[in-house]
């Protein structure tokens, strides 16, 4: 199986989100519901996306709270409708284990390592990390924590994928946002650690999250097809993956 595209439904309006589900459902199997849509439409949004033909939901709420709060939130029956859920790794294994224990095995917990909007310079400034600690070392450290806590996978940038694959092989599902085709220009882009779809596919990434290059394209279906072609172009490389 090739690298799959996850499309984030980054809209405040559910109707607009459902329009994109209708447009892209033949090309995209997993739709991501993040803070913007969830804050505006809640669990109803999840149900409507499924009813509109979305085959899988990635609920990207990036949980970041004390273990008990995360545990109780994830006990919601809504989680049974969801394939992936994100939890931050920054505050240690307690939150990650609480999340893993709260959901059924069909719902996969992904540990967010370091946001792709964060650059190396910001990392040292914000986290007060010593200069000799690299982004990759931090991502690997957090990925290991996620794996030990029982997470099914991680979210990281495409720049760290080779090291992740070297350390964990196919033991962790890899989800990579910050993906920019060479032809796309995202105005005021906040993503910093970016790769192209081809780079990501070549490195054996399981899922890429591609939002604005598709959402803001003149023709979102054509943009999706172009990205799929780029991925397809790496098919003969025979890379190890975690997706069936
Ligand atoms: O392609 P684009 O930058 O528009 O995609 C942005 C989406 O990826 C958002 O929904 C954002 O929440 C998500 N994301 C991210 N970085 C992460 C995890 C998710 O940008 N580490």
Coordinates of C-alpha atoms in Angstrom, one line a residue, residues 1-191:
X1 CA 0.0 0.0 0.0
X2 CA 1.2 3.5 -0.9
X3 CA 1.4 6.5 1.3
X4 CA -2.1 7.8 2.0
X5 CA -3.4 11.3 2.0
X6 CA -5.3 12.6 5.1
X7 CA -7.3 15.7 4.3
X8 CA -7.8 18.1 7.2
X9 CA -11.3 19.6 7.3
X10 CA -10.0 23.0 8.5
X11 CA -13.3 24.9 8.2
X12 CA -15.5 26.6 10.8
X13 CA -18.6 25.8 8.8
X14 CA -19.8 22.2 8.7
X15 CA -21.5 22.7 5.4
X16 CA -18.3 23.8 3.7
X17 CA -16.5 20.8 5.3
X18 CA -19.1 18.4 4.0
X19 CA -18.8 19.9 0.5
X20 CA -15.1 18.9 0.5
X21 CA -16.0 15.4 1.8
X22 CA -18.3 15.1 -1.2
X23 CA -15.6 16.3 -3.6
X24 CA -12.7 14.2 -2.2
X25 CA -14.3 11.0 -0.8
X26 CA -13.3 8.9 -3.8
X27 CA -9.6 9.9 -3.4
X28 CA -9.3 10.3 0.3
X29 CA -10.1 7.7 2.9
X30 CA -9.4 9.6 6.1
X31 CA -10.7 13.1 6.9
X32 CA -9.2 15.0 9.8
X33 CA -11.4 16.9 12.2
X34 CA -9.3 19.4 14.1
X35 CA -10.0 22.2 16.6
X36 CA -11.6 24.6 14.1
X37 CA -14.4 22.3 13.0
X38 CA -14.8 20.5 16.3
X39 CA -15.2 23.7 18.3
X40 CA -17.9 24.8 15.8
X41 CA -19.8 21.6 15.2
X42 CA -18.8 19.2 17.9
X43 CA -19.6 15.4 17.8
X44 CA -22.3 16.2 15.3
X45 CA -19.6 17.1 12.8
X46 CA -18.0 13.7 13.2
X47 CA -21.3 11.9 12.6
X48 CA -22.1 14.1 9.6
X49 CA -18.7 13.6 7.9
X50 CA -19.2 9.8 8.2
X51 CA -22.7 10.1 6.9
X52 CA -21.4 12.1 3.9
X53 CA -19.2 9.3 2.9
X54 CA -16.0 9.8 4.9
X55 CA -14.6 6.3 5.5
X56 CA -12.3 7.2 8.4
X57 CA -12.0 10.0 10.9
X58 CA -8.9 11.4 12.5
X59 CA -9.9 13.4 15.5
X60 CA -7.0 15.8 15.8
X61 CA -7.7 17.5 19.1
X62 CA -4.1 17.2 20.4
X63 CA -5.1 16.4 23.9
X64 CA -2.8 18.0 26.5
X65 CA -4.0 17.8 30.0
X66 CA -3.6 15.8 33.2
X67 CA -4.0 12.1 32.8
X68 CA -7.3 11.9 34.6
X69 CA -8.9 14.6 32.4
X70 CA -7.6 12.9 29.2
X71 CA -8.8 9.5 30.4
X72 CA -12.3 10.8 31.2
X73 CA -12.6 12.7 27.9
X74 CA -11.6 9.7 25.8
X75 CA -14.2 7.5 27.5
X76 CA -16.8 9.2 25.3
X77 CA -18.7 6.8 23.0
X78 CA -17.7 9.2 20.2
X79 CA -14.2 7.7 20.2
X80 CA -15.6 4.5 18.8
X81 CA -16.4 6.3 15.6
X82 CA -12.8 7.5 15.3
X83 CA -9.8 5.8 13.8
X84 CA -7.0 8.2 15.0
X85 CA -6.8 10.6 18.0
X86 CA -3.8 12.8 18.8
X87 CA -2.3 13.4 22.3
X88 CA 0.8 15.6 22.9
X89 CA 3.9 13.7 24.1
X90 CA 5.5 16.8 25.7
X91 CA 4.3 16.1 29.2
X92 CA 5.4 12.5 29.5
X93 CA 4.1 9.0 29.4
X94 CA 1.3 9.4 32.0
X95 CA -1.1 11.2 29.6
X96 CA -0.2 8.8 26.7
X97 CA -0.9 5.7 28.8
X98 CA -4.1 7.2 30.1
X99 CA -5.2 7.8 26.5
X100 CA -4.2 4.3 25.3
X101 CA -6.1 2.7 28.2
X102 CA -9.3 4.6 27.6
X103 CA -10.0 3.7 24.1
X104 CA -10.7 0.3 22.3
X105 CA -7.9 -1.2 20.3
X106 CA -9.6 -0.1 17.0
X107 CA -9.0 3.5 18.0
X108 CA -5.4 4.4 17.5
X109 CA -3.6 6.9 19.7
X110 CA -1.0 9.0 17.9
X111 CA 1.6 10.9 19.9
X112 CA 2.4 14.4 18.6
X113 CA 6.2 14.7 18.9
X114 CA 7.1 18.3 17.9
X115 CA 4.7 20.5 15.9
X116 CA 5.8 21.0 12.3
X117 CA 5.3 24.8 12.7
X118 CA 8.2 24.9 15.2
X119 CA 11.7 25.6 13.8
X120 CA 14.9 24.4 15.4
X121 CA 15.8 27.9 16.6
X122 CA 12.4 28.3 18.3
X123 CA 12.8 24.9 19.8
X124 CA 15.9 25.9 21.8
X125 CA 14.4 29.2 22.8
X126 CA 11.0 28.0 23.8
X127 CA 11.9 24.7 25.5
X128 CA 15.1 26.0 27.0
X129 CA 17.0 23.1 25.4
X130 CA 20.7 23.0 25.2
X131 CA 22.1 23.9 21.7
X132 CA 23.6 20.4 21.3
X133 CA 20.2 18.7 21.4
X134 CA 18.9 18.3 17.9
X135 CA 15.3 18.3 16.7
X136 CA 15.7 14.7 15.7
X137 CA 16.9 13.6 19.1
X138 CA 13.9 15.2 20.7
X139 CA 11.5 13.7 18.2
X140 CA 13.1 10.2 18.7
X141 CA 12.9 10.6 22.5
X142 CA 9.2 11.5 22.4
X143 CA 8.5 8.8 19.8
X144 CA 10.0 6.2 22.1
X145 CA 7.9 7.4 25.0
X146 CA 4.8 7.1 22.8
X147 CA 5.7 3.6 21.7
X148 CA 6.5 2.5 25.3
X149 CA 3.1 3.9 26.4
X150 CA 1.3 1.8 23.7
X151 CA 0.6 4.4 21.1
X152 CA 0.0 3.1 17.6
X153 CA 1.9 5.8 16.0
X154 CA 3.3 9.3 16.0
X155 CA 3.0 12.7 14.2
X156 CA 6.3 14.2 13.2
X157 CA 7.8 16.1 10.3
X158 CA 9.1 14.5 7.1
X159 CA 12.5 15.8 8.0
X160 CA 12.8 13.3 10.9
X161 CA 11.3 10.3 9.1
X162 CA 14.5 8.6 8.1
X163 CA 15.7 8.6 11.7
X164 CA 12.3 7.4 13.0
X165 CA 12.3 4.5 10.5
X166 CA 15.8 3.7 11.5
X167 CA 14.9 3.5 15.2
X168 CA 11.4 2.0 15.0
X169 CA 11.1 0.3 11.6
X170 CA 7.4 -0.4 11.0
X171 CA 6.5 -0.5 14.7
X172 CA 5.0 3.0 14.7
X173 CA 2.5 4.4 12.2
X174 CA 3.9 7.6 10.8
X175 CA 1.7 10.7 10.1
X176 CA 3.4 13.7 8.6
X177 CA 1.9 17.2 8.3
X178 CA 3.8 20.1 6.8
X179 CA 3.6 18.7 3.3
X180 CA 4.1 21.1 0.4
X181 CA 4.1 20.1 -3.3
X182 CA 6.6 22.1 -5.3
X183 CA 3.7 23.8 -7.2
X184 CA 1.8 25.0 -4.1
X185 CA 2.4 28.4 -2.5
X186 CA 0.6 28.9 0.8
X187 CA 0.4 32.5 1.6
X188 CA 1.7 33.4 5.1
X189 CA 2.6 29.8 5.6
X190 CA 3.2 28.8 9.3
X191 CA 4.6 25.4 8.6

